[in-house]
Amino acid sequence: MTEIDLPLPPVVDVEAWAEARRVLLLQEKALTRMKDSVAAMRRRLPVVEVTTPYVFEGAEGPVSLLDLFGDRPQLIVQHFMFAGDWEEGCDGCSMMADHIGPLSHLQARRTSFALVSRAPIEKLTASRTRMGWDLPWVSSGGTTFNDDFGATQDGAERQAISVFIRRRDRIFHSWSTFARGEEPFMLVFDLLDLTPYGRQES
């Protein structure tokens, strides 16, 4: 379909547009308030203690789950879909990683971030270099981490994010999301949602 064939939204005068925009703005404000309410509920979720001593493979050697926190009390993990027999990682996961930006903004709020995948560390390191990322990325291939947190089910990879909090050496799992639950972390979708043609996908 060429640009000239794409449908055009209704064309109206400024006053009619302003009224339609006013009606939509009410819904947008309601959505913002709902988002704040859901975020507050998320912060108040109970947590589950993580007792399995997960040890991942990092570029410099073994890395524990506790190590991924650094000296911060919170950790966000992107379960990056990259199985051991794949030659490259998931396109959608790559899109999300592209959106993370400088970790200093998270770290300033006492939060660490890391990518975790089942592929061997050599593949992860090569992929990170090719993509130009400066994100911590470890291999969970020798652990049950992916299965335990739903990022791998029946051998199949799933897009997922998990959040952890620690108190000294004790680690707790506070939240996870899957599939479209990752969309808020990919700004490109929010930007496309502002346009008349939206995401241009089925």
Coordinates of C-alpha atoms in Angstrom, one line a residue:
M1 CA 0.0 0.0 0.0
T2 CA 1.4 3.4 -1.0
E3 CA 1.3 6.5 1.2
I4 CA -1.5 8.0 -0.9
D5 CA -3.7 4.8 -0.5
L6 CA -3.5 4.9 3.3
P7 CA -6.8 6.1 4.9
L8 CA -6.9 9.6 6.3
P9 CA -8.7 10.4 9.6
P10 CA -11.7 12.6 9.4
V11 CA -10.9 16.2 8.5
V12 CA -12.6 18.8 10.7
D13 CA -12.3 22.4 11.7
V14 CA -10.2 23.5 14.7
E15 CA -13.2 23.8 17.0
A16 CA -14.4 20.2 16.3
W17 CA -10.8 18.9 16.8
A18 CA -10.5 20.8 20.1
E19 CA -13.7 19.1 21.4
A20 CA -12.6 15.7 20.3
R21 CA -9.2 16.3 21.9
R22 CA -10.9 17.4 25.1
V23 CA -12.9 14.1 25.3
L24 CA -9.8 12.0 24.6
L25 CA -7.8 14.0 27.2
L26 CA -10.3 12.9 29.9
Q27 CA -9.6 9.3 29.1
E28 CA -5.8 9.9 29.0
K29 CA -5.9 11.4 32.4
A30 CA -8.0 8.5 33.7
L31 CA -5.4 6.1 32.3
T32 CA -2.6 8.0 34.0
R33 CA -4.4 7.8 37.3
M34 CA -5.1 4.1 36.8
K35 CA -1.4 3.6 36.0
D36 CA -0.4 5.3 39.2
S37 CA -2.9 3.2 41.2
V38 CA -1.6 -0.1 39.6
A39 CA 2.0 1.0 40.3
A40 CA 1.1 1.5 44.0
M41 CA -0.5 -1.9 44.2
R42 CA 2.6 -3.4 42.6
R43 CA 4.8 -1.8 45.2
R44 CA 2.7 -3.4 47.9
L45 CA 2.8 -7.0 46.5
P46 CA 4.1 -9.6 49.0
V47 CA 7.5 -11.1 48.2
V48 CA 8.8 -14.7 48.0
E49 CA 12.3 -15.5 49.4
V50 CA 14.7 -16.9 46.8
T51 CA 16.6 -19.8 48.4
T52 CA 18.2 -21.4 45.4
P53 CA 21.9 -20.4 45.2
Y54 CA 21.9 -19.5 41.5
V55 CA 25.3 -19.0 40.0
F56 CA 25.5 -17.7 36.4
E57 CA 28.3 -17.6 33.9
G58 CA 29.6 -14.1 33.3
A59 CA 32.2 -12.8 30.9
E60 CA 34.7 -12.7 33.8
G61 CA 33.6 -15.9 35.5
P62 CA 30.9 -17.1 37.9
V63 CA 28.3 -14.5 39.0
S64 CA 25.7 -15.1 41.7
L65 CA 22.3 -13.7 41.7
L66 CA 23.4 -11.6 44.7
D67 CA 26.3 -10.3 42.7
L68 CA 24.0 -8.9 40.1
F69 CA 22.6 -6.5 42.7
G70 CA 26.1 -4.9 43.2
D71 CA 25.7 -2.7 46.3
R72 CA 22.1 -1.8 45.5
P73 CA 18.9 -3.2 47.2
Q74 CA 16.9 -3.7 44.0
L75 CA 17.4 -5.6 40.8
I76 CA 15.5 -5.7 37.5
V77 CA 16.2 -8.8 35.3
Q78 CA 15.3 -8.9 31.6
H79 CA 14.9 -12.6 30.7
F80 CA 16.4 -12.2 27.2
M81 CA 15.2 -14.9 24.9
F82 CA 18.3 -16.6 23.7
A83 CA 18.4 -20.4 23.8
G84 CA 21.6 -22.4 23.8
D85 CA 21.2 -23.6 20.2
W86 CA 20.2 -20.2 18.8
E87 CA 22.7 -18.2 16.8
E88 CA 21.2 -14.8 17.8
G89 CA 18.8 -13.5 20.4
C90 CA 15.1 -12.5 20.1
D91 CA 14.3 -9.4 18.0
G92 CA 11.8 -8.1 20.6
C93 CA 14.2 -8.6 23.5
S94 CA 16.8 -6.7 21.5
M95 CA 14.4 -3.9 21.0
M96 CA 13.8 -3.7 24.7
A97 CA 17.5 -3.7 25.5
D98 CA 18.0 -0.9 23.0
H99 CA 15.5 1.2 25.1
I100 CA 17.2 0.7 28.5
G101 CA 19.6 3.6 28.1
P102 CA 22.4 4.6 30.6
L103 CA 22.1 2.5 33.7
S104 CA 23.2 5.5 35.8
H105 CA 19.6 6.6 35.9
L106 CA 18.5 3.4 37.5
Q107 CA 21.5 3.2 39.7
A108 CA 20.9 6.6 41.1
R109 CA 17.7 5.2 42.5
R110 CA 19.5 2.2 44.0
T111 CA 18.4 -0.2 41.3
S112 CA 20.6 -2.6 39.2
F113 CA 19.7 -4.1 35.9
A114 CA 20.9 -7.2 34.1
L115 CA 20.1 -9.4 31.1
V116 CA 19.9 -13.2 31.7
S117 CA 19.8 -15.8 28.9
R118 CA 20.3 -19.5 28.6
A119 CA 22.8 -19.2 25.7
P120 CA 26.5 -19.8 26.4
I121 CA 28.3 -16.7 27.6
E122 CA 30.5 -16.6 24.5
K123 CA 27.4 -16.1 22.3
L124 CA 26.0 -13.4 24.7
T125 CA 29.3 -11.5 24.8
A126 CA 29.6 -11.6 21.0
S127 CA 26.0 -10.4 20.6
R128 CA 26.4 -7.6 23.1
T129 CA 29.5 -6.4 21.3
R130 CA 27.7 -6.5 17.9
M131 CA 24.8 -4.6 19.3
G132 CA 27.0 -2.0 21.1
W133 CA 25.3 -2.5 24.5
D134 CA 27.0 -1.8 27.8
L135 CA 24.6 -4.0 29.8
P136 CA 25.5 -6.7 32.3
W137 CA 24.6 -10.0 30.6
V138 CA 25.0 -13.5 32.1
S139 CA 24.3 -17.0 31.1
S140 CA 21.8 -19.0 33.1
G141 CA 22.3 -22.1 31.0
G142 CA 23.7 -24.2 33.8
T143 CA 20.9 -23.3 36.2
T144 CA 17.1 -23.7 36.7
F145 CA 16.7 -19.9 36.9
N146 CA 14.7 -19.5 33.6
D147 CA 12.4 -22.4 34.5
D148 CA 11.9 -21.3 38.1
F149 CA 10.8 -17.8 37.0
G150 CA 8.7 -18.8 34.0
A151 CA 11.1 -17.5 31.4
T152 CA 11.4 -21.0 29.9
Q153 CA 8.4 -23.3 29.8
D154 CA 8.6 -26.8 28.5
G155 CA 11.9 -25.8 26.8
A156 CA 10.4 -22.8 25.0
E157 CA 11.7 -19.3 25.6
R158 CA 9.3 -16.5 26.9
Q159 CA 9.8 -12.8 27.0
A160 CA 9.8 -11.8 30.7
I161 CA 11.0 -9.4 33.3
S162 CA 11.5 -10.2 37.0
V163 CA 12.2 -7.8 39.9
F164 CA 14.1 -8.7 43.0
I165 CA 14.8 -7.0 46.3
R166 CA 17.4 -7.9 48.9
R167 CA 18.0 -7.5 52.6
R168 CA 21.7 -8.1 53.2
D169 CA 22.3 -11.6 51.8
R170 CA 18.6 -12.6 51.6
I171 CA 17.0 -12.2 48.2
F172 CA 13.2 -11.9 47.5
H173 CA 11.3 -12.1 44.2
S174 CA 8.7 -9.2 44.1
W175 CA 7.2 -9.2 40.6
S176 CA 7.3 -10.7 37.1
T177 CA 5.6 -10.0 33.8
F178 CA 5.5 -11.7 30.4
A179 CA 4.9 -11.0 26.7
R180 CA 2.9 -7.8 26.3
G181 CA 3.6 -6.9 29.9
E182 CA 7.0 -5.7 28.6
E183 CA 5.6 -3.1 26.3
P184 CA 5.8 -0.2 28.7
F185 CA 9.6 -0.6 28.6
M186 CA 9.7 -0.1 24.8
L187 CA 9.1 3.6 24.1
V188 CA 8.8 3.1 20.4
F189 CA 5.3 1.6 21.0
D190 CA 4.1 4.5 23.0
L191 CA 5.4 6.9 20.3
L192 CA 3.7 5.0 17.5
D193 CA 0.5 4.9 19.6
L194 CA 0.4 8.7 19.3
T195 CA 0.2 8.5 15.5
P196 CA -2.9 7.9 13.3
Y197 CA -1.4 4.7 11.8
G198 CA -0.3 3.4 15.2
R199 CA 2.0 0.3 15.4
Q200 CA 1.2 -0.8 11.8
E201 CA 1.1 -4.4 12.8
S202 CA -1.6 -7.1 13.2

